[in-house]
Amino acid sequence: IKGTLSRIAIDSLDISGASLSISNPKMGARPQYSVGNVNIVLEGFELDSLAYLNKSKILYSDNLNVALNDFHMTLPDNRHQLNADKLALSTKTEIVRADKISINPMRMAADSTAKTMRISIPLLELSGLNMKKAYNSKEFNIGSLRISMPEIKTRSFIDSIQDSGHAPKSKRNLLAALHEEYFHSLTIRSFQIYKGMVDITSKAFIKEDSLTLSGKLSLTIGGFTLSSSTISDETLPFLTSSVKISLDDAVAKPSRSPHTLRCGNFMLDTRKDMASISNLSYTAESDTSLIHTLRRLGKHSVMNISIEKAGCSKAQLLAALYHGRINIESLKISNPRFQMSVFPQLK
C-alpha cells in the first residue's frame, strides 16, 4: 500500500475456502507448504508503515483463528513430508489441535540409506501457547502437549566409517534442522505421549547387521526445554526436570544372533529415582532351525535367561539419561533363571 494508502484497519477480516501453496527455491520444485482449504479470521487487523514493529499483534491482528484442511509441509531435511487432515488454532484460547497427522519419507527419499521415519498420530493437542510471542520472536512457551496413540517407525543406518572404528561424520539431524528453521527456543511444561507404538530398525551399511526394537510406549516429560545450547553431544538433546517412561510388550531382535530379548514391562521414573522391569527373557529359537542358524552365524551355544522382576532405586536416573553413566544404590532381582546349551558338533 506504500504510496497509495497510509493505513488500513479492518475490524474483522474473514478469508474462507481459500487454497495455499508456498515454494522455497532452496527446497526444490516441491511446494514447502500446501493447504487444500484455508479458513482464517483476523480480528483487529491494522497495517501501516510501522505495523511490522508491533510485537503485540500477529499477522498485523489482535487475534487470529485458523482452520486448515488437507495440510502438507516439506520438513527442513527435505526428505520427509508432514501431512494433516485438519489443523486448527486460536490466539484467544491458546489451543492448537491437529487430526490425523502423518510424517513419511518423500518418494524420492524412500529407497535411500539415510535415516527415515514413518509416524502417524490420530490426535495432537497443544494448549497454553502464546502464539504472538512465538510468531514474533520464535520463542515457543507451551503449557502442555499431548500426543495420543501415535505409531512411530524409524529406520537408520550405521555409517561404514563408524564401523571401521573412525570418528563418525558430522550430520545435520532433523531436530537441529527444525530448530534452525522454525524456532529459537522451545519450552513445554508438560509433554505426554499416550499409548504409542514404536518400531525401530537400525542397520549397518557393510555388514548384514540389524537390530529391531518394538513395543507399546507411554512417555511423560516435565520441564522440556530445547534451544541452540541443548543440541549438543549429550545423550539427550534437550533439558528436562523429569522423565517417566513405560514400555510394554517390548521385543528386541538382533539379526546376527539366535536370541530374542523380550520384556513385559519396563518403567523408569526420574522423580522417584527408580526403574523396574518385569517378565524379562533372553531366549534362543526353539524350533528345528536353531542348528542351521547357529551354523550360519558361526556359533555353537545359546543361553536362556529369564527374570520375573527387577528394580533399582536411588539411581540418579536423570543424570544417567544425559551422560550415559549410572550409579545404583540398590538393585533387586527376583527369580532369575539361567540355562546354557552347547552344541559340540558345531565347534
Tab-separated table of C-alpha atoms in Angstrom:
chain	number	residue	atom	x	y	z
A	1	ILE	CA	0.000	0.000	0.000
A	2	LYS	CA	3.062	2.271	0.095
A	3	GLY	CA	2.472	5.468	-1.890
A	4	THR	CA	-1.269	4.783	-2.152
A	5	LEU	CA	-2.656	4.394	1.371
A	6	SER	CA	-1.138	5.397	4.687
A	7	ARG	CA	-3.159	2.944	6.780
A	8	ILE	CA	-5.656	0.078	6.558
A	9	ALA	CA	-7.781	-1.020	9.543
A	10	ILE	CA	-10.345	-3.840	9.421
A	11	ASP	CA	-12.312	-4.958	12.474
A	12	SER	CA	-12.795	-8.491	11.170
A	13	LEU	CA	-11.136	-9.933	8.050
A	14	ASP	CA	-12.595	-13.326	7.092
A	15	ILE	CA	-10.968	-15.484	4.408
A	16	SER	CA	-12.917	-18.681	3.654
A	17	GLY	CA	-12.428	-21.591	1.271
A	18	ALA	CA	-9.034	-20.459	0.025
A	19	SER	CA	-6.153	-22.674	-1.106
A	20	LEU	CA	-2.480	-22.020	-0.439
A	21	SER	CA	0.841	-23.131	-1.890
A	22	ILE	CA	4.242	-21.742	-0.853
A	23	SER	CA	7.516	-22.747	-2.503
A	24	ASN	CA	11.110	-22.217	-1.454
A	25	PRO	CA	13.746	-22.487	-4.241
A	26	LYS	CA	16.223	-23.906	-1.708
A	27	MET	CA	13.856	-26.830	-1.073
A	28	GLY	CA	13.493	-27.790	-4.744
A	29	ALA	CA	10.451	-27.762	-7.014
A	30	ARG	CA	8.098	-29.355	-4.480
A	31	PRO	CA	5.998	-26.777	-2.536
A	32	GLN	CA	7.231	-26.295	1.010
A	33	TYR	CA	3.640	-25.783	2.180
A	34	SER	CA	0.311	-26.544	0.563
A	35	VAL	CA	-3.205	-26.380	2.008
A	36	GLY	CA	-6.314	-27.552	0.196
A	37	ASN	CA	-8.778	-25.491	2.235
A	38	VAL	CA	-7.931	-22.398	4.301
A	39	ASN	CA	-10.260	-20.526	6.659
A	40	ILE	CA	-8.787	-17.550	8.535
A	41	VAL	CA	-10.367	-14.851	10.684
A	42	LEU	CA	-8.208	-11.844	11.595
A	43	GLU	CA	-9.600	-9.570	14.307
A	44	GLY	CA	-8.329	-6.027	14.729
A	45	PHE	CA	-6.284	-6.075	11.519
A	46	GLU	CA	-4.184	-2.919	11.113
A	47	LEU	CA	-1.495	-2.215	8.554
A	48	ASP	CA	0.670	0.884	8.193
A	49	SER	CA	4.348	1.712	7.696
A	50	LEU	CA	5.230	0.825	11.318
A	51	ALA	CA	2.987	-2.236	11.730
A	52	TYR	CA	5.892	-4.666	11.499
A	53	LEU	CA	7.314	-3.211	14.742
A	54	ASN	CA	4.196	-4.027	16.776
A	55	LYS	CA	5.041	-7.248	18.661
A	56	SER	CA	1.658	-7.313	20.413
A	57	LYS	CA	-0.035	-8.408	17.167
A	58	ILE	CA	0.123	-11.491	14.974
A	59	LEU	CA	-0.194	-11.078	11.203
A	60	TYR	CA	-0.967	-7.403	11.940
A	61	SER	CA	-4.004	-8.508	14.006
A	62	ASP	CA	-5.093	-8.589	17.645
A	63	ASN	CA	-6.406	-12.143	17.361
A	64	LEU	CA	-6.195	-14.967	14.881
A	65	ASN	CA	-8.387	-18.020	14.245
A	66	VAL	CA	-7.240	-20.555	11.668
A	67	ALA	CA	-8.761	-23.794	10.342
A	68	LEU	CA	-6.810	-25.723	7.703
A	69	ASN	CA	-7.815	-28.883	5.856
A	70	ASP	CA	-5.564	-31.100	3.749
A	71	PHE	CA	-2.306	-29.609	5.057
A	72	HIS	CA	1.071	-30.681	3.602
A	73	MET	CA	4.551	-29.491	4.578
A	74	THR	CA	8.039	-30.495	3.437
A	75	LEU	CA	10.270	-30.786	6.507
A	76	PRO	CA	13.623	-28.948	6.609
A	77	ASP	CA	15.606	-32.149	5.981
A	78	ASN	CA	13.956	-32.170	2.516
A	79	ARG	CA	13.397	-35.913	2.923
A	80	HIS	CA	10.129	-36.126	4.832
A	81	GLN	CA	6.668	-34.667	4.409
A	82	LEU	CA	4.238	-33.816	7.194
A	83	ASN	CA	0.522	-34.169	6.428
A	84	ALA	CA	-2.568	-33.383	8.492
A	85	ASP	CA	-6.247	-33.808	7.711
A	86	LYS	CA	-7.215	-30.890	9.970
A	87	LEU	CA	-5.294	-28.187	11.805
A	88	ALA	CA	-6.968	-25.540	13.973
A	89	LEU	CA	-5.584	-22.815	16.236
A	90	SER	CA	-6.805	-19.767	18.110
A	91	THR	CA	-4.866	-16.995	19.835
A	92	LYS	CA	-7.802	-16.404	22.197
A	93	THR	CA	-7.877	-19.939	23.588
A	94	GLU	CA	-4.121	-20.520	23.069
A	95	ILE	CA	-5.019	-24.003	21.758
A	96	VAL	CA	-3.724	-25.884	18.708
A	97	ARG	CA	-5.352	-29.128	17.594
A	98	ALA	CA	-4.317	-31.381	14.720
A	99	ASP	CA	-6.123	-34.500	13.491
A	100	LYS	CA	-4.650	-37.453	11.587
A	101	ILE	CA	-1.049	-36.311	11.338
A	102	SER	CA	1.488	-38.341	9.388
A	103	ILE	CA	5.189	-37.971	8.635
A	104	ASN	CA	6.536	-40.106	5.778
A	105	PRO	CA	9.597	-40.181	3.531
A	106	MET	CA	9.027	-38.421	0.248
A	107	ARG	CA	9.035	-40.678	-2.805
A	108	MET	CA	12.480	-39.600	-3.945
A	109	ALA	CA	13.926	-40.445	-0.498
A	110	ALA	CA	12.045	-43.660	0.203
A	111	ASP	CA	14.815	-46.011	-1.017
A	112	SER	CA	17.728	-44.021	0.357
A	113	THR	CA	20.054	-45.337	3.049
A	114	ALA	CA	19.551	-42.171	5.098
A	115	LYS	CA	17.527	-42.247	8.297
A	116	THR	CA	13.789	-42.296	7.618
A	117	MET	CA	10.685	-42.035	9.770
A	118	ARG	CA	7.089	-43.093	9.405
A	119	ILE	CA	4.854	-41.543	12.064
A	120	SER	CA	1.082	-41.446	12.357
A	121	ILE	CA	-0.737	-39.505	15.084
A	122	PRO	CA	-4.547	-39.643	15.326
A	123	LEU	CA	-4.704	-36.585	17.593
A	124	LEU	CA	-2.314	-33.881	18.799
A	125	GLU	CA	-3.453	-31.277	21.341
A	126	LEU	CA	-1.406	-28.267	22.424
A	127	SER	CA	-2.520	-25.685	24.991
A	128	GLY	CA	-1.139	-22.638	26.758
A	129	LEU	CA	0.842	-21.311	23.771
A	130	ASN	CA	1.465	-17.569	23.480
A	131	MET	CA	1.184	-17.505	19.692
A	132	LYS	CA	2.023	-13.823	19.321
A	133	LYS	CA	5.360	-14.317	21.087
A	134	ALA	CA	6.024	-17.468	19.101
A	135	TYR	CA	5.289	-15.672	15.819
A	136	ASN	CA	7.323	-12.543	16.553
A	137	SER	CA	10.332	-13.953	18.418
A	138	LYS	CA	10.349	-17.693	17.539
A	139	GLU	CA	10.161	-18.480	21.269
A	140	PHE	CA	7.605	-21.210	21.919
A	141	ASN	CA	6.385	-21.474	25.527
A	142	ILE	CA	3.800	-24.261	25.719
A	143	GLY	CA	1.728	-25.302	28.722
A	144	SER	CA	1.012	-28.867	27.645
A	145	LEU	CA	1.467	-31.029	24.568
A	146	ARG	CA	-0.348	-34.376	24.345
A	147	ILE	CA	0.139	-36.871	21.522
A	148	SER	CA	-2.439	-39.653	21.559
A	149	MET	CA	-1.861	-43.188	20.252
A	150	PRO	CA	0.986	-42.459	17.815
A	151	GLU	CA	2.656	-45.141	15.713
A	152	ILE	CA	6.367	-44.482	15.201
A	153	LYS	CA	8.617	-46.399	12.809
A	154	THR	CA	12.219	-45.393	12.156
A	155	ARG	CA	14.975	-46.868	10.015
A	156	SER	CA	18.590	-45.813	10.438
A	157	PHE	CA	21.943	-46.992	9.169
A	158	ILE	CA	25.277	-47.231	10.973
A	159	ASP	CA	27.804	-45.382	8.853
A	160	SER	CA	30.573	-47.527	7.413
A	161	ILE	CA	33.163	-45.069	8.753
A	162	GLN	CA	31.872	-45.729	12.270
A	163	ASP	CA	32.032	-49.460	11.585
A	164	SER	CA	35.748	-49.172	10.885
A	165	GLY	CA	36.388	-47.525	14.235
A	166	HIS	CA	36.881	-43.979	12.997
A	167	ALA	CA	35.023	-40.900	14.191
A	168	PRO	CA	31.574	-40.515	12.637
A	169	LYS	CA	30.890	-37.858	10.063
A	170	SER	CA	29.056	-34.810	11.286
A	171	LYS	CA	25.471	-34.816	10.014
A	172	ARG	CA	22.708	-32.253	10.292
A	173	ASN	CA	19.935	-34.080	12.140
A	174	LEU	CA	16.243	-33.299	11.768
A	175	LEU	CA	15.937	-31.850	15.278
A	176	ALA	CA	18.702	-29.315	14.611
A	177	ALA	CA	17.177	-28.517	11.221
A	178	LEU	CA	13.763	-27.824	12.756
A	179	HIS	CA	15.384	-25.609	15.383
A	180	GLU	CA	17.303	-23.566	12.820
A	181	GLU	CA	14.269	-23.165	10.572
A	182	TYR	CA	11.340	-22.575	12.927
A	183	PHE	CA	12.254	-21.628	16.486
A	184	HIS	CA	14.999	-20.196	18.707
A	185	SER	CA	13.748	-21.926	21.851
A	186	LEU	CA	11.011	-24.400	22.763
A	187	THR	CA	9.673	-24.902	26.290
A	188	ILE	CA	6.908	-27.353	27.239
A	189	ARG	CA	5.817	-27.608	30.862
A	190	SER	CA	4.148	-30.996	30.290
A	191	PHE	CA	4.813	-33.230	27.275
A	192	GLN	CA	2.963	-36.550	27.003
A	193	ILE	CA	2.858	-39.443	24.551
A	194	TYR	CA	-0.158	-41.630	25.320
A	195	LYS	CA	-0.395	-45.275	24.222
A	196	GLY	CA	2.159	-45.082	21.425
A	197	MET	CA	3.544	-47.902	19.266
A	198	VAL	CA	7.240	-47.868	18.339
A	199	ASP	CA	9.120	-49.937	15.755
A	200	ILE	CA	12.799	-49.065	15.357
A	201	THR	CA	15.234	-50.726	12.954
A	202	SER	CA	18.966	-49.986	12.827
A	203	LYS	CA	21.101	-51.487	10.071
A	204	ALA	CA	24.763	-51.436	9.047
A	205	PHE	CA	25.930	-50.347	5.599
A	206	ILE	CA	28.534	-53.071	5.067
A	207	LYS	CA	27.687	-55.996	7.357
A	208	GLU	CA	24.336	-57.708	7.409
A	209	ASP	CA	23.794	-56.471	10.969
A	210	SER	CA	20.475	-55.072	12.110
A	211	LEU	CA	18.582	-54.540	15.337
A	212	THR	CA	14.814	-54.266	15.551
A	213	LEU	CA	13.044	-52.913	18.638
A	214	SER	CA	9.280	-52.698	19.065
A	215	GLY	CA	6.844	-52.065	21.920
A	216	LYS	CA	3.997	-50.002	23.362
A	217	LEU	CA	5.208	-46.669	24.712
A	218	SER	CA	3.833	-44.088	27.131
A	219	LEU	CA	6.043	-41.106	27.965
A	220	THR	CA	5.711	-38.026	30.169
A	221	ILE	CA	8.347	-35.278	30.239
A	222	GLY	CA	8.212	-32.309	32.604
A	223	GLY	CA	10.009	-29.007	32.046
A	224	PHE	CA	11.090	-29.805	28.474
A	225	THR	CA	13.478	-27.179	27.030
A	226	LEU	CA	15.112	-27.183	23.607
A	227	SER	CA	17.412	-24.450	22.334
A	228	SER	CA	20.696	-23.996	20.475
A	229	SER	CA	22.630	-24.665	23.689
A	230	THR	CA	20.910	-28.022	24.316
A	231	ILE	CA	21.507	-29.539	20.856
A	232	SER	CA	24.983	-30.839	21.673
A	233	ASP	CA	26.869	-34.088	22.109
A	234	GLU	CA	24.919	-35.066	25.219
A	235	THR	CA	22.873	-38.272	25.228
A	236	LEU	CA	19.667	-36.193	25.358
A	237	PRO	CA	19.489	-33.125	23.055
A	238	PHE	CA	17.179	-31.254	25.448
A	239	LEU	CA	16.822	-30.244	29.093
A	240	THR	CA	14.103	-31.628	31.327
A	241	SER	CA	13.192	-31.704	35.015
A	242	SER	CA	11.586	-35.162	34.909
A	243	VAL	CA	11.038	-38.162	32.655
A	244	LYS	CA	8.611	-41.048	33.106
A	245	ILE	CA	8.677	-43.935	30.625
A	246	SER	CA	6.547	-47.041	30.410
A	247	LEU	CA	7.319	-49.595	27.694
A	248	ASP	CA	5.097	-52.678	27.412
A	249	ASP	CA	5.499	-55.864	25.357
A	250	ALA	CA	8.948	-54.812	24.177
A	251	VAL	CA	10.837	-57.062	21.744
A	252	ALA	CA	14.441	-56.584	20.591
A	253	LYS	CA	15.854	-58.845	17.879
A	254	PRO	CA	19.441	-58.595	16.535
A	255	SER	CA	19.854	-60.187	13.107
A	256	ARG	CA	23.186	-61.862	13.872
A	257	SER	CA	22.018	-63.659	16.995
A	258	PRO	CA	19.661	-66.578	17.591
A	259	HIS	CA	18.381	-64.797	20.704
A	260	THR	CA	15.416	-62.504	21.214
A	261	LEU	CA	15.047	-60.124	24.152
A	262	ARG	CA	11.509	-59.656	25.489
A	263	CYS	CA	10.202	-57.511	28.330
A	264	GLY	CA	6.641	-57.457	29.629
A	265	ASN	CA	7.077	-54.007	31.163
A	266	PHE	CA	9.880	-51.504	31.620
A	267	MET	CA	9.230	-48.462	33.794
A	268	LEU	CA	11.518	-45.523	34.574
A	269	ASP	CA	10.616	-42.530	36.755
A	270	THR	CA	13.265	-39.885	37.407
A	271	ARG	CA	11.124	-38.094	40.011
A	272	LYS	CA	11.154	-41.213	42.187
A	273	ASP	CA	14.680	-42.152	41.027
A	274	MET	CA	13.590	-45.710	40.352
A	275	ALA	CA	13.283	-48.147	37.467
A	276	SER	CA	11.808	-51.626	37.163
A	277	ILE	CA	11.312	-54.459	34.703
A	278	SER	CA	9.016	-57.482	34.739
A	279	ASN	CA	8.872	-60.698	32.740
A	280	LEU	CA	12.268	-60.203	31.132
A	281	SER	CA	13.579	-63.010	28.936
A	282	TYR	CA	16.558	-63.556	26.661
A	283	THR	CA	15.886	-66.757	24.786
A	284	ALA	CA	17.017	-68.596	21.677
A	285	GLU	CA	14.926	-70.107	18.942
A	286	SER	CA	13.443	-73.430	19.983
A	287	ASP	CA	12.477	-74.836	16.602
A	288	THR	CA	14.369	-77.106	14.255
A	289	SER	CA	16.065	-74.163	12.532
A	290	LEU	CA	18.259	-73.399	15.584
A	291	ILE	CA	21.168	-75.620	14.458
A	292	HIS	CA	21.070	-74.102	10.984
A	293	THR	CA	21.020	-70.578	12.477
A	294	LEU	CA	23.984	-71.299	14.768
A	295	ARG	CA	25.978	-72.810	11.909
A	296	ARG	CA	25.226	-69.765	9.718
A	297	LEU	CA	26.336	-67.392	12.470
A	298	GLY	CA	29.417	-69.419	13.403
A	299	LYS	CA	28.194	-70.020	16.965
A	300	HIS	CA	27.940	-73.207	18.993
A	301	SER	CA	25.994	-72.269	22.154
A	302	VAL	CA	22.848	-70.493	23.253
A	303	MET	CA	21.569	-69.037	26.509
A	304	ASN	CA	18.109	-68.841	28.002
A	305	ILE	CA	17.731	-66.215	30.721
A	306	SER	CA	14.561	-65.122	32.493
A	307	ILE	CA	13.884	-62.644	35.297
A	308	GLU	CA	10.467	-62.336	36.854
A	309	LYS	CA	11.085	-58.897	38.362
A	310	ALA	CA	13.970	-56.487	38.831
A	311	GLY	CA	14.181	-52.951	40.148
A	312	CYS	CA	16.621	-50.275	41.228
A	313	SER	CA	16.245	-47.225	43.435
A	314	LYS	CA	18.261	-44.094	44.235
A	315	ALA	CA	19.919	-44.416	40.848
A	316	GLN	CA	20.311	-40.757	39.741
A	317	LEU	CA	18.425	-41.644	36.578
A	318	LEU	CA	18.099	-38.138	35.137
A	319	ALA	CA	21.888	-37.724	35.177
A	320	ALA	CA	22.204	-41.171	33.606
A	321	LEU	CA	19.926	-40.173	30.710
A	322	TYR	CA	22.087	-37.130	29.995
A	323	HIS	CA	25.549	-38.605	30.359
A	324	GLY	CA	25.094	-42.333	29.725
A	325	ARG	CA	26.510	-43.260	33.156
A	326	ILE	CA	24.516	-44.670	36.044
A	327	ASN	CA	25.203	-45.139	39.764
A	328	ILE	CA	22.795	-47.510	41.508
A	329	GLU	CA	22.483	-47.688	45.302
A	330	SER	CA	20.023	-50.580	45.441
A	331	LEU	CA	19.297	-53.318	42.855
A	332	LYS	CA	16.900	-56.213	43.460
A	333	ILE	CA	16.377	-59.175	41.099
A	334	SER	CA	13.594	-61.718	41.754
A	335	ASN	CA	13.523	-65.312	40.481
A	336	PRO	CA	16.294	-65.212	37.884
A	337	ARG	CA	16.894	-68.336	35.819
A	338	PHE	CA	19.851	-69.165	33.577
A	339	GLN	CA	20.382	-72.053	31.182
A	340	MET	CA	23.158	-72.577	28.662
A	341	SER	CA	23.180	-75.171	25.884
A	342	VAL	CA	26.340	-76.123	23.973
A	343	PHE	CA	26.344	-77.991	20.652
A	344	PRO	CA	29.737	-79.770	20.344
A	345	GLN	CA	29.068	-80.763	16.746
A	346	LEU	CA	29.246	-77.092	15.767
A	347	LYS	CA	32.672	-76.409	17.306
